[in-house]
Tab-separated table of C-alpha atoms in Angstrom:
chain	number	residue	atom	x	y	z
A	1	TYR	CA	0.000	0.000	0.000
A	2	THR	CA	1.315	3.474	-0.963
A	3	SER	CA	-0.111	6.737	0.359
A	4	ASP	CA	-1.122	9.384	-2.199
A	5	SER	CA	-1.117	12.267	0.233
A	6	TYR	CA	0.708	15.432	-0.724
A	7	ASP	CA	2.783	15.443	2.484
A	8	PHE	CA	4.088	11.940	1.852
A	9	LYS	CA	5.280	12.816	-1.670
A	10	SER	CA	6.751	16.169	-0.681
A	11	ASN	CA	8.702	14.594	2.202
A	12	LEU	CA	10.216	12.005	-0.099
A	13	LEU	CA	11.065	14.560	-2.791
A	14	GLY	CA	12.831	16.641	-0.181
A	15	TYR	CA	15.628	14.084	0.025
A	16	PHE	CA	16.535	14.630	-3.625
A	17	PRO	CA	18.265	17.733	-4.994
A	18	VAL	CA	16.213	19.973	-7.249
A	19	GLN	CA	17.563	19.852	-10.794
A	20	ASP	CA	17.007	22.227	-13.634
A	21	SER	CA	14.208	20.872	-15.846
A	22	LYS	CA	15.794	22.571	-18.852
A	23	ASP	CA	18.815	20.273	-18.655
A	24	GLU	CA	18.910	18.371	-21.962
A	25	LYS	CA	20.183	15.113	-20.440
A	26	ILE	CA	17.384	15.063	-17.862
A	27	HIS	CA	14.823	15.784	-20.594
A	28	VAL	CA	16.077	12.896	-22.759
A	29	LYS	CA	16.081	10.472	-19.823
A	30	THR	CA	12.542	11.525	-18.900
A	31	CYS	CA	11.348	11.003	-22.487
A	32	LEU	CA	13.063	7.604	-22.623
A	33	THR	CA	11.329	6.537	-19.404
A	34	GLU	CA	7.956	7.729	-20.671
A	35	ILE	CA	8.397	5.862	-23.968
A	36	TYR	CA	9.360	2.669	-22.138
A	37	VAL	CA	6.352	2.810	-19.781
A	38	HIS	CA	4.084	3.647	-22.726
A	39	LEU	CA	5.472	0.654	-24.660
A	40	LEU	CA	4.790	-1.673	-21.716
A	41	SER	CA	1.212	-0.401	-21.611
A	42	LEU	CA	0.755	-1.130	-25.325
A	43	ILE	CA	2.164	-4.655	-24.934
A	44	ASN	CA	-0.247	-5.251	-22.046
A	45	LEU	CA	-3.197	-4.168	-24.200
A	46	LEU	CA	-2.137	-6.489	-27.028
A	47	ASP	CA	-1.600	-9.416	-24.652
A	48	ASN	CA	-5.112	-8.939	-23.232
A	49	ASN	CA	-6.577	-8.699	-26.768
A	50	ARG	CA	-7.864	-5.152	-26.222
A	51	ILE	CA	-7.404	-4.265	-29.888
A	52	ASN	CA	-9.675	-1.200	-29.983
A	53	ASP	CA	-7.732	0.445	-27.151
A	54	SER	CA	-4.334	-0.533	-28.568
A	55	ILE	CA	-4.684	1.529	-31.789
A	56	PRO	CA	-4.879	5.006	-30.143
A	57	CYS	CA	-2.276	3.912	-27.592
A	58	ALA	CA	0.103	2.867	-30.393
A	59	GLN	CA	-0.481	6.124	-32.288
A	60	ALA	CA	0.275	8.211	-29.192
A	61	LEU	CA	3.427	6.162	-28.565
A	62	ILE	CA	4.715	6.701	-32.117
A	63	ASN	CA	4.030	10.449	-31.878
A	64	LYS	CA	6.151	10.522	-28.727
A	65	VAL	CA	8.980	8.569	-30.377
A	66	MET	CA	8.990	10.793	-33.460
A	67	SER	CA	9.246	13.938	-31.309
A	68	VAL	CA	12.645	12.849	-29.915
A	69	ASN	CA	15.659	12.932	-32.231
A	70	LYS	CA	18.391	11.361	-30.128
A	71	PRO	CA	20.495	8.255	-30.898
A	72	ILE	CA	19.738	6.877	-27.435
A	73	VAL	CA	16.091	6.419	-28.469
A	74	HIS	CA	16.827	4.538	-31.717
A	75	MET	CA	16.813	1.001	-30.348
A	76	LEU	CA	13.728	1.479	-28.174
A	77	GLY	CA	12.024	3.389	-30.987
A	78	ALA	CA	12.512	0.478	-33.386
A	79	ARG	CA	10.750	-1.813	-30.915
A	80	CYS	CA	7.910	0.710	-30.615
A	81	PHE	CA	7.366	0.654	-34.380
A	82	PHE	CA	7.200	-3.143	-34.285
A	83	TYR	CA	4.331	-3.118	-31.777
A	84	TYR	CA	2.687	-0.228	-33.630
A	85	SER	CA	2.553	-2.379	-36.770
A	86	ARG	CA	1.495	-5.397	-34.711
A	87	ALA	CA	-1.474	-3.480	-33.265
A	88	TYR	CA	-2.725	-2.562	-36.738
A	89	GLU	CA	-2.168	-6.121	-37.965
A	90	MET	CA	-4.240	-7.602	-35.133
A	91	ALA	CA	-6.970	-5.053	-35.859
A	92	GLY	CA	-7.056	-6.086	-39.550
A	93	ARG	CA	-5.953	-2.603	-40.641
A	94	LEU	CA	-2.326	-3.260	-41.485
A	95	HIS	CA	-2.518	-1.286	-44.747
A	96	GLU	CA	-3.227	1.916	-42.771
A	97	ALA	CA	0.225	1.795	-41.158
A	98	ARG	CA	2.096	1.582	-44.475
A	99	THR	CA	2.338	5.338	-45.194
A	100	LEU	CA	3.806	6.197	-41.804
A	101	LEU	CA	6.294	3.320	-42.024
A	102	HIS	CA	7.500	4.526	-45.438
A	103	GLY	CA	8.016	8.060	-44.155
A	104	ARG	CA	9.835	6.864	-41.070
A	105	LEU	CA	12.089	4.609	-43.166
A	106	ARG	CA	13.285	7.648	-45.118
A	107	THR	CA	13.928	9.522	-41.870
A	108	SER	CA	15.832	6.608	-40.312
A	109	THR	CA	17.998	6.275	-43.422
A	110	LEU	CA	18.924	9.983	-43.340
A	111	ARG	CA	19.714	9.818	-39.617
A	112	HIS	CA	21.803	6.615	-40.013
A	113	ASP	CA	19.493	4.837	-37.580
A	114	THR	CA	20.586	1.242	-38.243
A	115	GLU	CA	18.156	-0.394	-35.824
A	116	GLY	CA	15.177	1.583	-37.038
A	117	GLN	CA	16.071	1.145	-40.699
A	118	ALA	CA	16.305	-2.659	-40.390
A	119	MET	CA	13.092	-2.915	-38.360
A	120	LEU	CA	11.063	-0.637	-40.648
A	121	LEU	CA	12.253	-2.391	-43.805
A	122	ASN	CA	11.161	-5.748	-42.378
A	123	LEU	CA	7.807	-4.318	-41.292
A	124	LEU	CA	7.146	-2.970	-44.782
A	125	LEU	CA	8.047	-6.299	-46.391
A	126	ARG	CA	5.725	-8.079	-43.958
A	127	ASN	CA	3.028	-5.551	-44.815
A	128	TYR	CA	3.338	-6.193	-48.553
A	129	ILE	CA	3.521	-9.981	-48.188
A	130	HIS	CA	0.432	-9.947	-45.948
A	131	TYR	CA	-1.573	-8.562	-48.895
A	132	ASN	CA	0.323	-10.622	-51.537
A	133	LEU	CA	1.860	-7.479	-53.055
A	134	TYR	CA	5.051	-9.216	-54.138
A	135	GLU	CA	5.847	-6.817	-56.987
A	136	GLN	CA	5.783	-3.807	-54.640
A	137	ALA	CA	7.936	-5.732	-52.169
A	138	GLU	CA	10.457	-6.488	-54.926
A	139	LYS	CA	10.577	-2.795	-55.892
A	140	LEU	CA	11.169	-1.838	-52.254
A	141	ILE	CA	14.072	-4.302	-52.018
A	142	SER	CA	15.613	-3.022	-55.253
A	143	LYS	CA	15.495	0.620	-54.082
A	144	THR	CA	16.757	0.101	-50.527
A	145	THR	CA	19.806	-1.398	-48.870
A	146	PHE	CA	19.558	-3.479	-45.744
A	147	PRO	CA	22.134	-2.240	-43.172
A	148	GLU	CA	25.082	-4.592	-42.739
A	149	ASN	CA	25.425	-3.733	-39.043
A	150	ALA	CA	21.891	-4.813	-38.169
A	151	ASN	CA	21.514	-7.474	-35.489
A	152	ASN	CA	21.168	-11.125	-36.446
A	153	ASN	CA	17.464	-11.327	-35.597
A	154	GLU	CA	16.523	-8.593	-38.051
A	155	SER	CA	18.913	-9.996	-40.659
A	156	ALA	CA	17.255	-13.416	-40.336
A	157	ARG	CA	13.790	-11.900	-40.760
A	158	TYR	CA	14.907	-9.939	-43.831
A	159	LEU	CA	16.421	-13.040	-45.438
A	160	PHE	CA	13.233	-15.002	-44.723
A	161	TYR	CA	11.033	-12.387	-46.392
A	162	LEU	CA	13.492	-12.129	-49.276
A	163	GLY	CA	13.422	-15.915	-49.729
A	164	LYS	CA	9.625	-15.937	-49.759
A	165	ILE	CA	9.502	-13.190	-52.394
A	166	LYS	CA	12.092	-14.918	-54.591
A	167	ALA	CA	10.244	-18.237	-54.343
A	168	THR	CA	6.987	-16.616	-55.433
A	169	GLN	CA	8.786	-15.067	-58.415
A	170	LEU	CA	10.140	-18.488	-59.521
A	171	GLU	CA	13.732	-17.675	-58.474
A	172	TYR	CA	14.104	-20.884	-56.491
A	173	SER	CA	17.919	-20.945	-56.306
A	174	GLU	CA	18.051	-17.472	-54.738
A	175	ALA	CA	15.170	-18.374	-52.423
A	176	PHE	CA	16.966	-21.543	-51.291
A	177	LYS	CA	20.146	-19.590	-50.513
A	178	ASN	CA	18.311	-16.849	-48.583
A	179	LEU	CA	16.240	-19.282	-46.526
A	180	ASN	CA	19.333	-21.302	-45.623
A	181	GLN	CA	21.064	-18.143	-44.409
A	182	ALA	CA	17.969	-17.101	-42.452
A	183	ILE	CA	17.921	-20.403	-40.565
A	184	ARG	CA	21.656	-20.155	-39.819
A	185	LYS	CA	21.313	-16.590	-38.496
A	186	ALA	CA	18.314	-17.419	-36.299
A	187	PRO	CA	18.958	-18.055	-32.575
A	188	GLN	CA	19.942	-21.681	-32.042
A	189	ASN	CA	18.031	-22.293	-28.800
A	190	ALA	CA	15.087	-19.946	-29.338
A	191	ALA	CA	12.754	-18.602	-32.059
A	192	ILE	CA	11.259	-22.061	-32.651
A	193	GLY	CA	8.280	-20.649	-34.526
A	194	PHE	CA	10.495	-18.706	-36.917
A	195	LYS	CA	12.631	-21.766	-37.668
A	196	GLN	CA	9.515	-23.842	-38.271
A	197	ALA	CA	8.138	-21.326	-40.787
A	198	ALA	CA	11.504	-20.961	-42.552
A	199	THR	CA	12.076	-24.731	-42.705
A	200	LYS	CA	8.604	-25.384	-44.149
A	201	LEU	CA	9.242	-22.897	-46.931
A	202	LEU	CA	12.747	-24.301	-47.476
A	203	VAL	CA	11.398	-27.858	-47.910
A	204	VAL	CA	8.907	-26.720	-50.563
A	205	VAL	CA	11.593	-24.733	-52.403
A	206	GLN	CA	13.916	-27.754	-52.380
A	207	LEU	CA	11.185	-29.906	-53.883
A	208	LEU	CA	10.575	-27.284	-56.561
A	209	LEU	CA	14.294	-27.384	-57.344
A	210	GLY	CA	14.077	-31.145	-57.776
A	211	GLU	CA	16.198	-31.803	-54.683
A	212	VAL	CA	15.498	-34.097	-51.745
A	213	PRO	CA	15.380	-32.481	-48.259
A	214	GLU	CA	17.708	-33.996	-45.675
A	215	ARG	CA	16.119	-36.688	-43.504
A	216	HIS	CA	17.390	-35.141	-40.250
A	217	THR	CA	15.316	-32.026	-41.036
A	218	PHE	CA	12.119	-33.971	-40.345
A	219	ARG	CA	13.552	-35.673	-37.240
A	220	ASP	CA	14.382	-32.536	-35.267
A	221	GLN	CA	12.485	-32.603	-31.971
A	222	HIS	CA	11.239	-29.022	-32.400
A	223	LEU	CA	10.203	-29.506	-36.037
A	224	ARG	CA	8.935	-33.088	-36.186
A	225	LEU	CA	5.225	-32.451	-35.556
A	226	SER	CA	4.924	-29.236	-37.549
A	227	LEU	CA	6.764	-30.720	-40.553
A	228	TYR	CA	4.763	-33.957	-40.715
A	229	PRO	CA	2.452	-32.739	-43.552
A	230	TYR	CA	5.553	-31.672	-45.488
A	231	LEU	CA	7.122	-35.093	-44.921
A	232	MET	CA	4.053	-36.720	-46.476
A	233	LEU	CA	4.262	-34.224	-49.330
A	234	THR	CA	7.939	-35.035	-49.876
A	235	GLN	CA	7.222	-38.763	-49.992
A	236	ALA	CA	4.489	-38.216	-52.594
A	237	VAL	CA	6.770	-36.080	-54.779
A	238	LEU	CA	9.687	-38.530	-54.563
A	239	ALA	CA	7.441	-41.467	-55.442
A	240	GLY	CA	5.851	-39.581	-58.323
A	241	ASP	CA	2.476	-40.709	-56.999
A	242	LEU	CA	-0.101	-38.197	-58.171
A	243	ALA	CA	-2.935	-39.877	-56.197
A	244	LYS	CA	-1.002	-39.630	-52.925
A	245	PHE	CA	-0.042	-36.028	-53.707
A	246	SER	CA	-3.702	-35.104	-54.280
A	247	SER	CA	-4.682	-36.894	-51.062
A	248	VAL	CA	-2.099	-35.003	-48.982
A	249	LEU	CA	-3.107	-31.741	-50.615
A	250	GLU	CA	-6.770	-32.320	-49.812
A	251	LYS	CA	-6.107	-33.420	-46.233
A	252	TYR	CA	-3.794	-30.558	-45.241
A	253	SER	CA	-5.026	-27.796	-47.568
A	254	GLY	CA	-6.249	-25.696	-44.627
A	255	LYS	CA	-2.869	-25.883	-42.915
A	256	PHE	CA	-1.004	-25.026	-46.131
A	257	MET	CA	-3.291	-22.035	-46.753
A	258	LYS	CA	-2.765	-20.742	-43.216
A	259	GLU	CA	1.016	-21.038	-43.521
A	260	GLY	CA	1.104	-19.309	-46.923
A	261	THR	CA	2.715	-22.194	-48.823
A	262	MET	CA	-0.336	-23.352	-50.815
A	263	THR	CA	0.601	-21.384	-53.943
A	264	LEU	CA	4.057	-22.958	-54.081
A	265	ILE	CA	2.750	-26.447	-53.292
A	266	ASN	CA	0.307	-26.274	-56.209
A	267	ARG	CA	3.330	-25.854	-58.478
A	268	LEU	CA	4.665	-29.215	-57.268
A	269	ARG	CA	2.055	-31.083	-59.310
A	270	HIS	CA	4.269	-30.764	-62.391
A	271	ASN	CA	7.253	-32.074	-60.384
A	272	VAL	CA	5.226	-35.103	-59.269
A	273	ILE	CA	4.298	-35.918	-62.866
A	274	LYS	CA	7.882	-35.347	-63.993
A	275	THR	CA	9.193	-37.748	-61.341
A	276	GLY	CA	6.601	-40.335	-62.352
A	277	ILE	CA	7.594	-40.084	-66.018
A	278	LYS	CA	11.255	-40.451	-65.090
A	279	SER	CA	10.557	-43.643	-63.109
A	280	VAL	CA	8.453	-45.037	-65.966
A	281	ALA	CA	11.202	-44.282	-68.496
A	282	LEU	CA	13.765	-46.077	-66.312
A	283	SER	CA	11.500	-49.092	-65.738
A	284	TYR	CA	10.257	-49.656	-69.309
A	285	SER	CA	12.167	-49.576	-72.581
A	286	LYS	CA	8.875	-49.403	-74.474
A	287	ILE	CA	5.419	-48.550	-73.112
A	288	SER	CA	2.165	-47.383	-74.641
A	289	LEU	CA	0.840	-43.879	-73.979
A	290	ALA	CA	-2.392	-45.334	-72.590
A	291	ASP	CA	-0.432	-47.281	-69.943
A	292	VAL	CA	1.547	-44.144	-69.049
A	293	ALA	CA	-1.701	-42.220	-68.584
A	294	GLU	CA	-3.049	-45.002	-66.369
A	295	LYS	CA	0.083	-45.180	-64.205
A	296	LEU	CA	0.251	-41.394	-63.770
A	297	GLN	CA	-3.546	-41.116	-63.392
A	298	LEU	CA	-3.877	-38.682	-66.273
A	299	ASP	CA	-7.144	-38.008	-68.060
A	300	SER	CA	-6.213	-39.330	-71.501
A	301	PRO	CA	-3.303	-40.704	-73.633
A	302	GLU	CA	-3.188	-37.310	-75.372
A	303	ASP	CA	-2.315	-35.653	-72.030
A	304	ALA	CA	0.382	-38.274	-71.466
A	305	GLU	CA	1.782	-37.614	-74.963
A	306	TYR	CA	1.972	-33.870	-74.324
A	307	ILE	CA	3.635	-34.294	-70.912
A	308	ILE	CA	6.170	-36.828	-72.253
A	309	ALA	CA	7.019	-34.515	-75.165
A	310	LYS	CA	7.657	-31.655	-72.730
A	311	ALA	CA	9.797	-33.889	-70.490
A	312	ILE	CA	11.903	-34.904	-73.514
A	313	HIS	CA	12.253	-31.258	-74.562
A	314	ASP	CA	13.348	-30.223	-71.030
A	315	GLY	CA	15.905	-33.031	-70.877
A	316	VAL	CA	14.192	-34.858	-68.045
A	317	ILE	CA	14.202	-38.188	-69.886
A	318	GLU	CA	15.975	-39.640	-72.915
A	319	ALA	CA	13.191	-41.110	-75.059
A	320	SER	CA	11.249	-40.797	-78.301
A	321	ILE	CA	7.523	-40.937	-79.116
A	322	ASP	CA	5.973	-43.003	-81.873
A	323	HIS	CA	2.851	-40.981	-82.626
A	324	GLU	CA	1.416	-43.465	-85.153
A	325	ASN	CA	1.599	-46.540	-82.911
A	326	GLY	CA	1.083	-44.578	-79.670
A	327	TYR	CA	4.035	-45.668	-77.524
A	328	MET	CA	7.159	-44.226	-75.912
A	329	GLN	CA	10.591	-45.689	-76.648
A	330	SER	CA	13.277	-45.104	-73.975
A	331	ASN	CA	16.855	-44.556	-75.085
A	332	ASP	CA	19.897	-46.051	-73.437
A	333	SER	CA	20.892	-43.992	-70.409
A	334	ALA	CA	24.054	-41.963	-70.925
A	335	ASP	CA	26.979	-41.865	-68.522
A	336	VAL	CA	26.347	-38.932	-66.207
A	337	TYR	CA	30.100	-38.346	-65.749
A	338	SER	CA	30.414	-37.540	-69.437
A	339	THR	CA	28.101	-34.554	-68.958
A	340	ASN	CA	28.448	-31.264	-67.082
A	341	GLU	CA	26.328	-32.425	-64.119
A	342	PRO	CA	29.297	-33.230	-61.806
A	343	LEU	CA	30.797	-29.816	-62.589
A	344	LYS	CA	27.519	-28.077	-61.717
A	345	ALA	CA	27.213	-30.045	-58.469
A	346	TYR	CA	30.759	-29.150	-57.370
A	347	HIS	CA	30.180	-25.530	-58.341
A	348	GLU	CA	27.067	-25.322	-56.157
A	349	ARG	CA	28.865	-26.867	-53.182
A	350	ILE	CA	31.868	-24.566	-53.526
A	351	ARG	CA	29.623	-21.507	-53.770
A	352	PHE	CA	27.707	-22.616	-50.677
A	353	CYS	CA	30.953	-22.999	-48.683
A	354	LEU	CA	32.194	-19.593	-49.844
A	355	ASP	CA	28.926	-17.954	-48.775
A	356	ILE	CA	29.264	-19.458	-45.295
A	357	HIS	CA	32.875	-18.228	-45.097
A	358	ASN	CA	31.958	-14.683	-46.179
A	359	HIS	CA	29.093	-14.412	-43.697
A	360	SER	CA	31.321	-15.761	-40.904
A	361	ILE	CA	33.950	-13.104	-41.653
A	362	LYS	CA	31.313	-10.354	-41.628
A	363	ALA	CA	29.905	-11.626	-38.322
A	364	MET	CA	33.348	-11.352	-36.679
A	365	ARG	CA	33.864	-7.711	-37.694
A	366	PHE	CA	33.768	-4.994	-35.075
A	367	PRO	CA	31.231	-2.177	-35.449
A	368	PRO	CA	32.779	0.894	-37.138
A	369	LYS	CA	34.999	3.007	-34.828
A	370	SER	CA	34.001	0.990	-31.772
A	371	TYR	CA	37.530	-0.342	-31.256
A	372	ASN	CA	38.790	3.022	-29.933
A	373	ASP	CA	35.825	3.942	-27.731
A	374	ASN	CA	37.671	2.977	-24.551
A	375	LEU	CA	41.030	4.404	-25.586
A	376	GLU	CA	42.259	7.652	-24.126
A	377	ASP	CA	43.140	10.560	-26.334
A	378	ALA	CA	46.660	12.015	-26.203
A	379	GLN	CA	45.758	14.963	-23.938
A	380	LYS	CA	44.069	12.797	-21.287
A	381	GLN	CA	46.960	10.351	-21.372
A	382	ARG	CA	49.511	13.153	-20.746
A	383	GLU	CA	47.423	14.515	-17.864
A	384	ARG	CA	47.165	11.073	-16.283
A	385	GLU	CA	50.936	10.502	-16.622
A	386	GLN	CA	51.618	13.941	-15.082
A	387	GLN	CA	49.358	13.112	-12.114
A	388	ASP	CA	51.159	9.795	-11.639
A	389	LEU	CA	54.534	11.566	-11.597
A	390	GLU	CA	53.360	14.144	-9.046
A	391	TYR	CA	51.917	11.403	-6.866
A	392	ALA	CA	55.204	9.470	-7.041
A	393	LYS	CA	57.169	12.593	-6.015
A	394	GLU	CA	54.882	13.167	-3.013
A	395	ILE	CA	55.400	9.594	-1.860
A	396	ALA	CA	59.164	9.926	-2.267
A	397	GLU	CA	59.200	13.184	-0.245
A	398	GLU	CA	57.140	11.610	2.535
A	399	GLU	CA	59.564	8.673	2.725
A	400	ASP	CA	62.554	11.119	2.950
A	401	ASP	CA	60.854	13.051	5.760
A	402	GLY	CA	60.248	9.802	7.592
A	403	LEU	CA	63.941	8.879	7.430
A	404	LEU	CA	64.995	12.261	8.818
């Protein structure tokens, strides 16, 4: 229990010296305290699902942050903008926050606010992706530069959004690289939800690339349950079983829609058919188009003929089609080591290792000019040495007096 009486407060305040309220340092500290308490209030409103009250509270908080132009507020201000965007997202009005975020991003860039710039760029990308505005998100990325000195959490979020945008735009190799880097930069013993979302997207991108995800990915204790639908999807794609693929898609369509991977998974249908054709071509030297359509569960032999012709054109299989007799003739398989495939595989592995090396070197760099923050300048060093000499002389004189 705390008394609110005037005497109680005045007695306590009497123990503290009166300071000038015009002092700039005191003003900044007061503003920082107010912003922090205001931010805690907003978080409490969001946690209690009081969305209608959180919008005006978030707006008042951002007005307070924007009125202070001091580097000490940058880190806390970036966190305030995150919860400001979160309040509008929970209210279903995320598009209303976009204009203010754009304006603040320009201001943060001019003021060299690294924390704010990284946070605002990620918030804008999340805003665009939420409404499936991938072209606008791509334009934003092309016209901005993500700060190199941003913390790992923001870097991981940026790489995740970048990977999602690249995957939607059919740039699967770039998406695979960005998602891998995002998972590596994420905290190892935390951010389980982020790693689950990034791994789900990475598995789908790998399947679209025609690669097989590592088995240990699905066995991780934190990912096993959430990745089970994607494990079933992977098994259907690898088997080339169109019926199983359709069954998995129908069973988990709601989950895929909620996680935002349904659009990419629909593209896997062609990969399933391509895998099935490849297995048929390896198993049979000669097979009728009607049998191919039956095995792949296609509608007609004409559909099978079209799909086989496209697979031959893309280099998926080595075969020929006899249109008159209606069958497919498989050619003898060529030696893979006589092609450029081993060279491409080694090139990809070397590039992957070099990317890891470059990011490790960047992570070990010191922030600019931070190495000399604790070093004394020449004038202070001379003054300190002079004081040490005078102190040594005094001690020597006291020892001489003691001997006399």
